[in-house]
Amino acid sequence: MKQKITKIMAEIRRKAKAKKRKRDPKRPIAIWTEKDLLEGQITDAMVAILATGGCSWAEESGCTMCGYYNDTCNQVTESDLLAQLAVLKERYRDQKYLKIFTSGSFMNAKEIPASVATEFLSFFSERCDLICIETRAEYVTAEAAEVLAAYPCEIEVALGLESSNDVVLAEIINKNLTFERYKNAASLLLDAGLAVKTYLLLKPPLMTEKEAVEDCERSIRDVLPYTNTISVNPTNVQNFTLVDYLHHRGYYRPPWFYSLEEIMKRCMPHAKERGVRLMSAPSGAGTLRGIHNCKKCDGKYKEAITAISLGMVGVEIFDRIDCECRVKWQCDMDTQNAAMDFHSTG
Ligand code: SF4
Ligand SMILES: [Zn+2]
């Protein structure tokens, strides 16, 4: 199976390279403001996606659901990155929460040289209360964590883990990461006094709905001691990915909102007990390429997930939403595993 996936992904990557959009290396990919939580209060957070060379792992092989490769730039110099910083400064409106993302790792010096990272963080840490950056676990070292911890504002480091199951990571997501490695990185960050956010994936490809719910629930429980925030990311279908390949052929359906409801209901009490924020900000929610139920209830579920994630309401809000499509989800939960068993033994 793994060999087949690798072959398909190599072909997908070849096509992605050929169709890659040319981007201006002096301009961030996107900048916007969104609502998020800062010290328990809803606040405006500025989000900037920088144009960089992108994820080192995506360049080599890449995760089966990730299309970030399409949002990267081939040649980005230090002076280009500083030009992007100038754009951020111009667009900055005194938001106290800033998320500086790349389509890769902020802590990879080959992507963001240390001197450039210092320029970004020095400027904004004087003005913000919280800055969030994302990185692959392998770039986290005790020294790097110390450097980040010395800035005057709180720094939150977001680690993409996806699943705590090493087989899922290796065979299905192709993450090139182990749970152990994540735990080491998270512990180094926490020990230095930094905040940790952990991304978990809901429904990687090649999993039934039920397996996906179980994998996500188990992963949440496993990461609780290593993180301050857990963001459950329901898979959305991104161009030039294995997920897209399977979706196009009818072999992949993004998760149901009911699955996320189930996970939040089961895990929220454990998260609260540990003082961990459990949230989700799904991309493409309510569309056929993102997490969805049916047209009648998608809007209500989207609102509920946002309200829960911002701490405005508890998971009981789900009990006020009901729709006839629940029976279809239940059917997927009850029968997909059995169908897979039948096919593999038949
Ligand atoms: S999900 Fe993260 S680690 Fe995986 S290819 Fe995308 S950017 Fe790289
Ligand atoms: Zn519905």
mmCIF file of C-alpha atoms and ligand atoms in Angstrom:
data_model
loop_
_atom_site.group_PDB
_atom_site.id
_atom_site.type_symbol
_atom_site.label_atom_id
_atom_site.label_comp_id
_atom_site.label_asym_id
_atom_site.label_seq_id
_atom_site.Cartn_x
_atom_site.Cartn_y
_atom_site.Cartn_z
ATOM 1 C CA MET A 1 0.000 0.000 0.000
ATOM 2 C CA LYS A 2 2.722 2.471 1.023
ATOM 3 C CA GLN A 3 4.582 1.852 -2.228
ATOM 4 C CA LYS A 4 1.446 2.546 -4.240
ATOM 5 C CA ILE A 5 0.802 5.764 -2.312
ATOM 6 C CA THR A 6 4.399 6.905 -2.847
ATOM 7 C CA LYS A 7 4.078 6.298 -6.579
ATOM 8 C CA ILE A 8 0.799 8.214 -6.850
ATOM 9 C CA MET A 9 2.190 11.070 -4.779
ATOM 10 C CA ALA A 10 5.316 11.352 -6.933
ATOM 11 C CA GLU A 11 3.092 11.694 -9.996
ATOM 12 C CA ILE A 12 0.885 14.287 -8.235
ATOM 13 C CA ARG A 13 3.959 16.288 -7.206
ATOM 14 C CA ARG A 14 5.257 16.245 -10.794
ATOM 15 C CA LYS A 15 1.966 17.750 -11.972
ATOM 16 C CA ALA A 16 1.953 20.288 -9.131
ATOM 17 C CA LYS A 17 5.447 21.449 -10.089
ATOM 18 C CA ALA A 18 4.430 21.914 -13.692
ATOM 19 C CA LYS A 19 1.361 23.962 -12.740
ATOM 20 C CA LYS A 20 2.822 25.929 -9.848
ATOM 21 C CA ARG A 21 1.726 29.574 -9.787
ATOM 22 C CA LYS A 22 4.413 32.264 -9.892
ATOM 23 C CA ARG A 23 4.281 34.406 -6.753
ATOM 24 C CA ASP A 24 5.779 37.744 -5.827
ATOM 25 C CA PRO A 25 8.475 36.938 -3.228
ATOM 26 C CA LYS A 26 8.164 40.428 -1.753
ATOM 27 C CA ARG A 27 4.496 40.057 -0.810
ATOM 28 C CA PRO A 28 2.955 37.739 1.783
ATOM 29 C CA ILE A 29 0.583 35.112 0.346
ATOM 30 C CA ALA A 30 -2.284 36.497 2.457
ATOM 31 C CA ILE A 31 -3.056 38.736 5.420
ATOM 32 C CA TRP A 32 -6.380 38.895 7.258
ATOM 33 C CA THR A 33 -7.886 39.485 10.685
ATOM 34 C CA GLU A 34 -9.981 36.887 12.495
ATOM 35 C CA LYS A 35 -11.467 36.375 15.941
ATOM 36 C CA ASP A 36 -9.573 34.248 18.449
ATOM 37 C CA LEU A 37 -9.107 33.883 22.171
ATOM 38 C CA LEU A 38 -6.481 35.806 24.102
ATOM 39 C CA GLU A 39 -6.363 35.201 27.839
ATOM 40 C CA GLY A 40 -9.955 34.006 27.732
ATOM 41 C CA GLN A 41 -11.242 37.088 25.861
ATOM 42 C CA ILE A 42 -12.348 37.193 22.241
ATOM 43 C CA THR A 43 -9.961 39.400 20.341
ATOM 44 C CA ASP A 44 -8.907 40.352 16.806
ATOM 45 C CA ALA A 45 -5.963 38.275 15.636
ATOM 46 C CA MET A 46 -3.932 39.277 12.602
ATOM 47 C CA VAL A 47 -2.926 36.322 10.445
ATOM 48 C CA ALA A 48 -0.125 36.550 7.896
ATOM 49 C CA ILE A 49 0.977 33.774 5.573
ATOM 50 C CA LEU A 50 4.476 34.533 4.378
ATOM 51 C CA ALA A 51 5.746 33.537 0.960
ATOM 52 C CA THR A 52 8.754 31.297 1.620
ATOM 53 C CA GLY A 53 10.446 28.298 0.054
ATOM 54 C CA GLY A 54 7.950 26.232 2.055
ATOM 55 C CA CYS A 55 8.080 22.983 3.943
ATOM 56 C CA SER A 56 11.302 20.979 3.654
ATOM 57 C CA TRP A 57 9.299 17.744 3.900
ATOM 58 C CA ALA A 58 6.857 18.821 1.183
ATOM 59 C CA GLU A 59 9.843 19.426 -1.059
ATOM 60 C CA GLU A 60 11.073 15.863 -0.446
ATOM 61 C CA SER A 61 7.764 13.985 -0.381
ATOM 62 C CA GLY A 62 4.982 15.614 1.681
ATOM 63 C CA CYS A 63 1.935 14.661 3.699
ATOM 64 C CA THR A 64 -0.945 13.018 1.882
ATOM 65 C CA MET A 65 -3.479 15.784 2.660
ATOM 66 C CA CYS A 66 -1.238 18.851 2.335
ATOM 67 C CA GLY A 67 -1.448 21.197 -0.628
ATOM 68 C CA TYR A 68 0.612 23.977 0.947
ATOM 69 C CA TYR A 69 3.267 23.225 -1.624
ATOM 70 C CA ASN A 70 1.109 25.225 -4.033
ATOM 71 C CA ASP A 71 1.498 28.354 -1.852
ATOM 72 C CA THR A 72 5.257 28.567 -1.860
ATOM 73 C CA CYS A 73 7.810 30.553 -3.793
ATOM 74 C CA ASN A 74 10.897 29.082 -5.401
ATOM 75 C CA GLN A 75 13.426 31.838 -4.754
ATOM 76 C CA VAL A 76 12.924 33.925 -1.612
ATOM 77 C CA THR A 77 15.893 35.944 -0.368
ATOM 78 C CA GLU A 78 16.428 37.618 3.005
ATOM 79 C CA SER A 79 15.665 40.965 1.457
ATOM 80 C CA ASP A 80 12.379 39.557 0.044
ATOM 81 C CA LEU A 81 11.382 38.401 3.522
ATOM 82 C CA LEU A 82 12.219 41.818 4.945
ATOM 83 C CA ALA A 83 10.051 43.383 2.228
ATOM 84 C CA GLN A 84 7.221 41.101 3.435
ATOM 85 C CA LEU A 85 7.854 42.295 6.982
ATOM 86 C CA ALA A 86 7.419 45.876 5.741
ATOM 87 C CA VAL A 87 4.021 44.891 4.281
ATOM 88 C CA LEU A 88 3.004 43.342 7.612
ATOM 89 C CA LYS A 89 4.001 46.502 9.479
ATOM 90 C CA GLU A 90 1.956 48.593 7.053
ATOM 91 C CA ARG A 91 -1.116 46.364 7.466
ATOM 92 C CA TYR A 92 -0.779 45.983 11.236
ATOM 93 C CA ARG A 93 -3.625 47.598 13.204
ATOM 94 C CA ASP A 94 -2.512 47.112 16.800
ATOM 95 C CA GLN A 95 -3.938 43.594 17.089
ATOM 96 C CA LYS A 96 -2.653 42.018 20.304
ATOM 97 C CA TYR A 97 -2.584 38.520 18.798
ATOM 98 C CA LEU A 98 -0.482 37.819 15.716
ATOM 99 C CA LYS A 99 -0.127 34.570 13.814
ATOM 100 C CA ILE A 100 2.882 34.509 11.483
ATOM 101 C CA PHE A 101 2.581 31.414 9.338
ATOM 102 C CA THR A 102 4.517 30.073 6.394
ATOM 103 C CA SER A 103 3.557 27.076 4.317
ATOM 104 C CA GLY A 104 6.250 25.289 6.263
ATOM 105 C CA SER A 105 8.232 25.937 9.449
ATOM 106 C CA PHE A 106 9.040 29.347 10.909
ATOM 107 C CA MET A 107 11.817 27.686 12.932
ATOM 108 C CA ASN A 108 13.574 26.212 9.885
ATOM 109 C CA ALA A 109 16.537 28.562 9.353
ATOM 110 C CA LYS A 110 16.689 27.552 5.689
ATOM 111 C CA GLU A 111 13.160 28.886 5.272
ATOM 112 C CA ILE A 112 13.362 31.889 7.620
ATOM 113 C CA PRO A 113 16.988 32.787 8.406
ATOM 114 C CA ALA A 114 17.589 33.465 12.106
ATOM 115 C CA SER A 115 18.353 37.165 11.520
ATOM 116 C CA VAL A 116 15.033 37.596 9.670
ATOM 117 C CA ALA A 117 13.087 35.723 12.340
ATOM 118 C CA THR A 118 14.634 38.091 14.894
ATOM 119 C CA GLU A 119 13.487 41.122 12.877
ATOM 120 C CA PHE A 120 9.881 39.848 12.770
ATOM 121 C CA LEU A 121 9.710 38.785 16.390
ATOM 122 C CA SER A 122 11.540 41.818 17.831
ATOM 123 C CA PHE A 123 9.157 44.240 16.151
ATOM 124 C CA PHE A 124 5.903 42.463 16.954
ATOM 125 C CA SER A 125 6.760 41.131 20.395
ATOM 126 C CA GLU A 126 7.014 44.770 21.569
ATOM 127 C CA ARG A 127 3.460 45.374 20.357
ATOM 128 C CA CYS A 128 1.562 42.086 20.779
ATOM 129 C CA ASP A 129 0.630 40.003 23.801
ATOM 130 C CA LEU A 130 0.769 36.722 21.901
ATOM 131 C CA ILE A 131 2.535 35.598 18.718
ATOM 132 C CA CYS A 132 1.865 32.195 17.197
ATOM 133 C CA ILE A 133 4.325 30.512 14.843
ATOM 134 C CA GLU A 134 4.202 27.025 13.282
ATOM 135 C CA THR A 135 6.976 24.496 12.898
ATOM 136 C CA ARG A 136 7.750 20.872 12.259
ATOM 137 C CA ALA A 137 8.976 19.203 15.443
ATOM 138 C CA GLU A 138 12.485 18.519 14.129
ATOM 139 C CA TYR A 139 13.392 22.228 14.197
ATOM 140 C CA VAL A 140 12.682 22.542 17.922
ATOM 141 C CA THR A 141 15.843 22.519 20.020
ATOM 142 C CA ALA A 142 16.441 23.623 23.602
ATOM 143 C CA GLU A 143 18.527 26.564 22.304
ATOM 144 C CA ALA A 144 15.844 27.689 19.844
ATOM 145 C CA ALA A 145 13.199 27.457 22.569
ATOM 146 C CA GLU A 146 15.347 29.603 24.888
ATOM 147 C CA VAL A 147 15.715 32.252 22.204
ATOM 148 C CA LEU A 148 11.939 32.395 21.674
ATOM 149 C CA ALA A 149 11.225 32.494 25.390
ATOM 150 C CA ALA A 150 13.376 35.637 25.764
ATOM 151 C CA TYR A 151 10.965 37.823 23.733
ATOM 152 C CA PRO A 152 8.802 40.184 25.784
ATOM 153 C CA CYS A 153 5.443 38.693 24.705
ATOM 154 C CA GLU A 154 4.119 35.156 24.961
ATOM 155 C CA ILE A 155 5.088 32.921 22.046
ATOM 156 C CA GLU A 156 2.912 30.002 21.058
ATOM 157 C CA VAL A 157 4.515 27.325 18.918
ATOM 158 C CA ALA A 158 2.103 25.241 16.860
ATOM 159 C CA LEU A 159 3.234 21.701 16.052
ATOM 160 C CA GLY A 160 1.552 19.619 13.371
ATOM 161 C CA LEU A 161 1.211 16.122 14.791
ATOM 162 C CA GLU A 162 -2.022 14.914 13.110
ATOM 163 C CA SER A 163 -2.179 11.583 14.976
ATOM 164 C CA SER A 164 -0.478 10.012 17.981
ATOM 165 C CA ASN A 165 -0.451 6.657 16.189
ATOM 166 C CA ASP A 166 2.926 6.042 14.514
ATOM 167 C CA VAL A 167 1.432 3.624 11.987
ATOM 168 C CA VAL A 168 -1.110 6.223 10.886
ATOM 169 C CA LEU A 169 1.665 8.830 10.700
ATOM 170 C CA ALA A 170 3.940 6.612 8.601
ATOM 171 C CA GLU A 171 1.563 4.597 6.446
ATOM 172 C CA ILE A 172 -1.386 6.929 5.879
ATOM 173 C CA ILE A 173 -0.294 10.518 6.411
ATOM 174 C CA ASN A 174 3.346 10.137 5.353
ATOM 175 C CA LYS A 175 4.222 12.689 8.038
ATOM 176 C CA ASN A 176 7.873 11.702 8.567
ATOM 177 C CA LEU A 177 7.344 12.187 12.299
ATOM 178 C CA THR A 178 6.852 9.945 15.306
ATOM 179 C CA PHE A 179 4.790 10.623 18.415
ATOM 180 C CA GLU A 180 8.001 10.375 20.439
ATOM 181 C CA ARG A 181 9.618 13.123 18.418
ATOM 182 C CA TYR A 182 6.559 15.337 18.894
ATOM 183 C CA LYS A 183 6.622 14.691 22.649
ATOM 184 C CA ASN A 184 10.301 15.682 22.845
ATOM 185 C CA ALA A 185 9.704 18.903 20.923
ATOM 186 C CA ALA A 186 6.602 19.820 22.941
ATOM 187 C CA SER A 187 8.415 19.137 26.217
ATOM 188 C CA LEU A 188 11.361 21.351 25.214
ATOM 189 C CA LEU A 189 8.961 24.177 24.387
ATOM 190 C CA LEU A 190 6.936 23.812 27.580
ATOM 191 C CA ASP A 191 10.099 23.601 29.688
ATOM 192 C CA ALA A 192 11.277 26.890 28.201
ATOM 193 C CA GLY A 193 7.988 28.524 29.208
ATOM 194 C CA LEU A 194 6.473 28.693 25.720
ATOM 195 C CA ALA A 195 2.878 27.818 24.864
ATOM 196 C CA VAL A 196 2.262 24.749 22.681
ATOM 197 C CA LYS A 197 -0.567 24.303 20.214
ATOM 198 C CA THR A 198 -1.036 20.899 18.613
ATOM 199 C CA TYR A 199 -2.755 20.262 15.306
ATOM 200 C CA LEU A 200 -4.575 16.939 14.965
ATOM 201 C CA LEU A 201 -6.110 15.727 11.750
ATOM 202 C CA LEU A 202 -9.664 14.473 11.631
ATOM 203 C CA LYS A 203 -10.071 11.830 8.939
ATOM 204 C CA PRO A 204 -6.892 11.212 7.010
ATOM 205 C CA PRO A 205 -7.409 9.381 3.713
ATOM 206 C CA LEU A 206 -7.938 5.595 3.661
ATOM 207 C CA MET A 207 -9.787 5.552 6.995
ATOM 208 C CA THR A 208 -13.436 4.905 7.660
ATOM 209 C CA GLU A 209 -15.478 7.542 9.504
ATOM 210 C CA LYS A 210 -15.441 5.438 12.663
ATOM 211 C CA GLU A 211 -11.698 4.776 12.524
ATOM 212 C CA ALA A 212 -11.123 8.498 12.026
ATOM 213 C CA VAL A 213 -13.212 9.424 15.074
ATOM 214 C CA GLU A 214 -11.425 6.831 17.186
ATOM 215 C CA ASP A 215 -7.972 7.890 15.977
ATOM 216 C CA CYS A 216 -8.684 11.562 16.688
ATOM 217 C CA GLU A 217 -10.166 10.872 20.101
ATOM 218 C CA ARG A 218 -7.196 8.707 21.101
ATOM 219 C CA SER A 219 -4.773 11.328 19.814
ATOM 220 C CA ILE A 220 -6.459 14.080 21.849
ATOM 221 C CA ARG A 221 -6.142 12.019 25.027
ATOM 222 C CA ASP A 222 -2.500 11.202 24.226
ATOM 223 C CA VAL A 223 -1.409 14.812 23.648
ATOM 224 C CA LEU A 224 -3.201 16.387 26.628
ATOM 225 C CA PRO A 225 -0.064 16.363 28.853
ATOM 226 C CA TYR A 226 2.071 18.035 26.151
ATOM 227 C CA THR A 227 0.019 20.962 24.974
ATOM 228 C CA ASN A 228 -1.910 24.074 25.964
ATOM 229 C CA THR A 229 -4.226 24.056 22.951
ATOM 230 C CA ILE A 230 -5.454 21.307 20.642
ATOM 231 C CA SER A 231 -6.779 22.331 17.264
ATOM 232 C CA VAL A 232 -8.672 19.567 15.489
ATOM 233 C CA ASN A 233 -8.295 20.095 11.778
ATOM 234 C CA PRO A 234 -10.893 18.227 9.729
ATOM 235 C CA THR A 235 -9.298 17.275 6.422
ATOM 236 C CA ASN A 236 -10.260 19.478 3.529
ATOM 237 C CA VAL A 237 -9.542 18.498 -0.045
ATOM 238 C CA GLN A 238 -6.581 20.522 -1.291
ATOM 239 C CA ASN A 239 -5.343 20.504 -4.865
ATOM 240 C CA PHE A 240 -2.504 18.206 -5.860
ATOM 241 C CA THR A 241 -2.762 15.840 -2.887
ATOM 242 C CA LEU A 242 -3.509 12.163 -2.430
ATOM 243 C CA VAL A 243 -6.762 13.200 -0.736
ATOM 244 C CA ASP A 244 -7.731 15.122 -3.882
ATOM 245 C CA TYR A 245 -6.800 12.130 -6.055
ATOM 246 C CA LEU A 246 -9.042 9.827 -3.979
ATOM 247 C CA HIS A 247 -11.872 12.364 -3.647
ATOM 248 C CA HIS A 248 -11.939 12.859 -7.400
ATOM 249 C CA ARG A 249 -12.409 9.095 -7.847
ATOM 250 C CA GLY A 250 -15.117 8.795 -5.175
ATOM 251 C CA TYR A 251 -12.850 7.156 -2.589
ATOM 252 C CA TYR A 252 -12.740 9.982 -0.077
ATOM 253 C CA ARG A 253 -15.424 11.976 1.705
ATOM 254 C CA PRO A 254 -14.321 14.714 4.130
ATOM 255 C CA PRO A 255 -15.538 14.105 7.698
ATOM 256 C CA TRP A 256 -19.067 14.783 8.872
ATOM 257 C CA PHE A 257 -19.717 17.577 11.384
ATOM 258 C CA TYR A 258 -21.318 14.826 13.488
ATOM 259 C CA SER A 259 -17.898 13.206 13.859
ATOM 260 C CA LEU A 260 -16.416 16.439 15.164
ATOM 261 C CA GLU A 261 -19.409 16.802 17.498
ATOM 262 C CA GLU A 262 -18.803 13.295 18.816
ATOM 263 C CA ILE A 263 -15.116 13.999 19.412
ATOM 264 C CA MET A 264 -15.755 17.323 21.132
ATOM 265 C CA LYS A 265 -18.440 15.845 23.369
ATOM 266 C CA ARG A 266 -16.247 12.921 24.386
ATOM 267 C CA CYS A 267 -13.006 14.894 24.858
ATOM 268 C CA MET A 268 -14.034 18.338 26.133
ATOM 269 C CA PRO A 269 -14.393 17.215 29.785
ATOM 270 C CA HIS A 270 -10.875 15.696 29.721
ATOM 271 C CA ALA A 271 -9.423 18.814 28.085
ATOM 272 C CA LYS A 272 -11.090 21.097 30.629
ATOM 273 C CA GLU A 273 -9.842 18.980 33.498
ATOM 274 C CA ARG A 274 -6.284 19.468 32.210
ATOM 275 C CA GLY A 275 -6.756 23.179 31.451
ATOM 276 C CA VAL A 276 -6.237 22.521 27.725
ATOM 277 C CA ARG A 277 -8.190 24.476 25.139
ATOM 278 C CA LEU A 278 -9.872 22.162 22.617
ATOM 279 C CA MET A 279 -10.908 23.966 19.465
ATOM 280 C CA SER A 280 -11.415 23.662 15.739
ATOM 281 C CA ALA A 281 -11.343 26.220 12.923
ATOM 282 C CA PRO A 282 -12.108 24.087 9.881
ATOM 283 C CA SER A 283 -11.110 25.251 6.391
ATOM 284 C CA GLY A 284 -13.768 24.877 3.738
ATOM 285 C CA ALA A 285 -16.427 23.970 6.333
ATOM 286 C CA GLY A 286 -19.865 23.367 4.842
ATOM 287 C CA THR A 287 -18.533 22.729 1.311
ATOM 288 C CA LEU A 288 -18.149 19.419 -0.494
ATOM 289 C CA ARG A 289 -14.346 19.703 -0.177
ATOM 290 C CA GLY A 290 -14.469 20.423 3.562
ATOM 291 C CA ILE A 291 -16.174 19.028 6.645
ATOM 292 C CA HIS A 292 -19.902 18.923 5.939
ATOM 293 C CA ASN A 293 -23.271 17.339 6.716
ATOM 294 C CA CYS A 294 -26.103 18.553 4.494
ATOM 295 C CA LYS A 295 -27.132 21.961 3.200
ATOM 296 C CA LYS A 296 -29.872 22.248 5.842
ATOM 297 C CA CYS A 297 -27.629 21.986 8.899
ATOM 298 C CA ASP A 298 -24.078 22.917 7.736
ATOM 299 C CA GLY A 299 -24.520 26.582 8.701
ATOM 300 C CA LYS A 300 -25.722 25.749 12.219
ATOM 301 C CA TYR A 301 -22.838 23.335 12.778
ATOM 302 C CA LYS A 302 -20.312 25.840 11.497
ATOM 303 C CA GLU A 303 -21.608 28.455 13.929
ATOM 304 C CA ALA A 304 -21.643 25.985 16.799
ATOM 305 C CA ILE A 305 -18.024 24.923 16.232
ATOM 306 C CA THR A 306 -16.893 28.566 16.102
ATOM 307 C CA ALA A 307 -18.839 29.474 19.253
ATOM 308 C CA ILE A 308 -17.422 26.467 21.150
ATOM 309 C CA SER A 309 -13.890 27.207 19.944
ATOM 310 C CA LEU A 310 -14.182 30.818 21.145
ATOM 311 C CA GLY A 311 -15.428 29.645 24.540
ATOM 312 C CA MET A 312 -18.818 31.346 24.056
ATOM 313 C CA VAL A 313 -20.840 28.166 24.604
ATOM 314 C CA GLY A 314 -20.328 24.578 25.731
ATOM 315 C CA VAL A 315 -20.715 21.377 23.720
ATOM 316 C CA GLU A 316 -24.358 21.146 24.893
ATOM 317 C CA ILE A 317 -25.142 23.527 22.025
ATOM 318 C CA PHE A 318 -24.962 20.503 19.716
ATOM 319 C CA ASP A 319 -28.057 19.058 21.396
ATOM 320 C CA ARG A 320 -30.061 21.975 20.066
ATOM 321 C CA ILE A 321 -29.181 21.147 16.477
ATOM 322 C CA ASP A 322 -30.654 18.140 14.824
ATOM 323 C CA CYS A 323 -31.184 17.141 11.275
ATOM 324 C CA GLU A 324 -32.467 14.153 9.359
ATOM 325 C CA CYS A 325 -29.000 13.646 7.788
ATOM 326 C CA ARG A 326 -27.703 12.298 11.124
ATOM 327 C CA VAL A 327 -28.986 8.878 10.090
ATOM 328 C CA LYS A 328 -26.647 8.863 7.062
ATOM 329 C CA TRP A 329 -23.649 9.627 9.276
ATOM 330 C CA GLN A 330 -24.737 6.886 11.677
ATOM 331 C CA CYS A 331 -24.932 4.520 8.745
ATOM 332 C CA ASP A 332 -21.348 5.420 7.707
ATOM 333 C CA MET A 333 -20.206 4.886 11.291
ATOM 334 C CA ASP A 334 -21.926 1.504 11.552
ATOM 335 C CA THR A 335 -21.312 -0.015 8.156
ATOM 336 C CA GLN A 336 -18.054 1.299 6.617
ATOM 337 C CA ASN A 337 -15.790 -0.837 8.801
ATOM 338 C CA ALA A 338 -17.872 -3.916 8.099
ATOM 339 C CA ALA A 339 -17.722 -3.224 4.354
ATOM 340 C CA MET A 340 -13.926 -2.869 4.503
ATOM 341 C CA ASP A 341 -13.652 -6.151 6.434
ATOM 342 C CA PHE A 342 -15.846 -7.843 3.858
ATOM 343 C CA HIS A 343 -13.710 -6.580 0.958
ATOM 344 C CA SER A 344 -10.410 -7.485 2.595
ATOM 345 C CA THR A 345 -11.557 -11.002 3.430
ATOM 346 C CA GLY A 346 -13.757 -11.553 0.382
HETATM 347 S S1 SF4 B 1 1.319 19.161 6.553
HETATM 348 FE FE1 SF4 B 1 3.021 20.374 7.357
HETATM 349 S S2 SF4 B 1 4.723 18.889 7.430
HETATM 350 FE FE2 SF4 B 1 3.211 17.997 6.086
HETATM 351 S S3 SF4 B 1 3.853 18.629 4.029
HETATM 352 FE FE3 SF4 B 1 2.337 20.128 4.779
HETATM 353 S S4 SF4 B 1 3.535 21.782 5.668
HETATM 354 FE FE4 SF4 B 1 4.896 19.981 5.489
HETATM 355 ZN ZN ZN B 2 -28.294 17.907 7.870
#
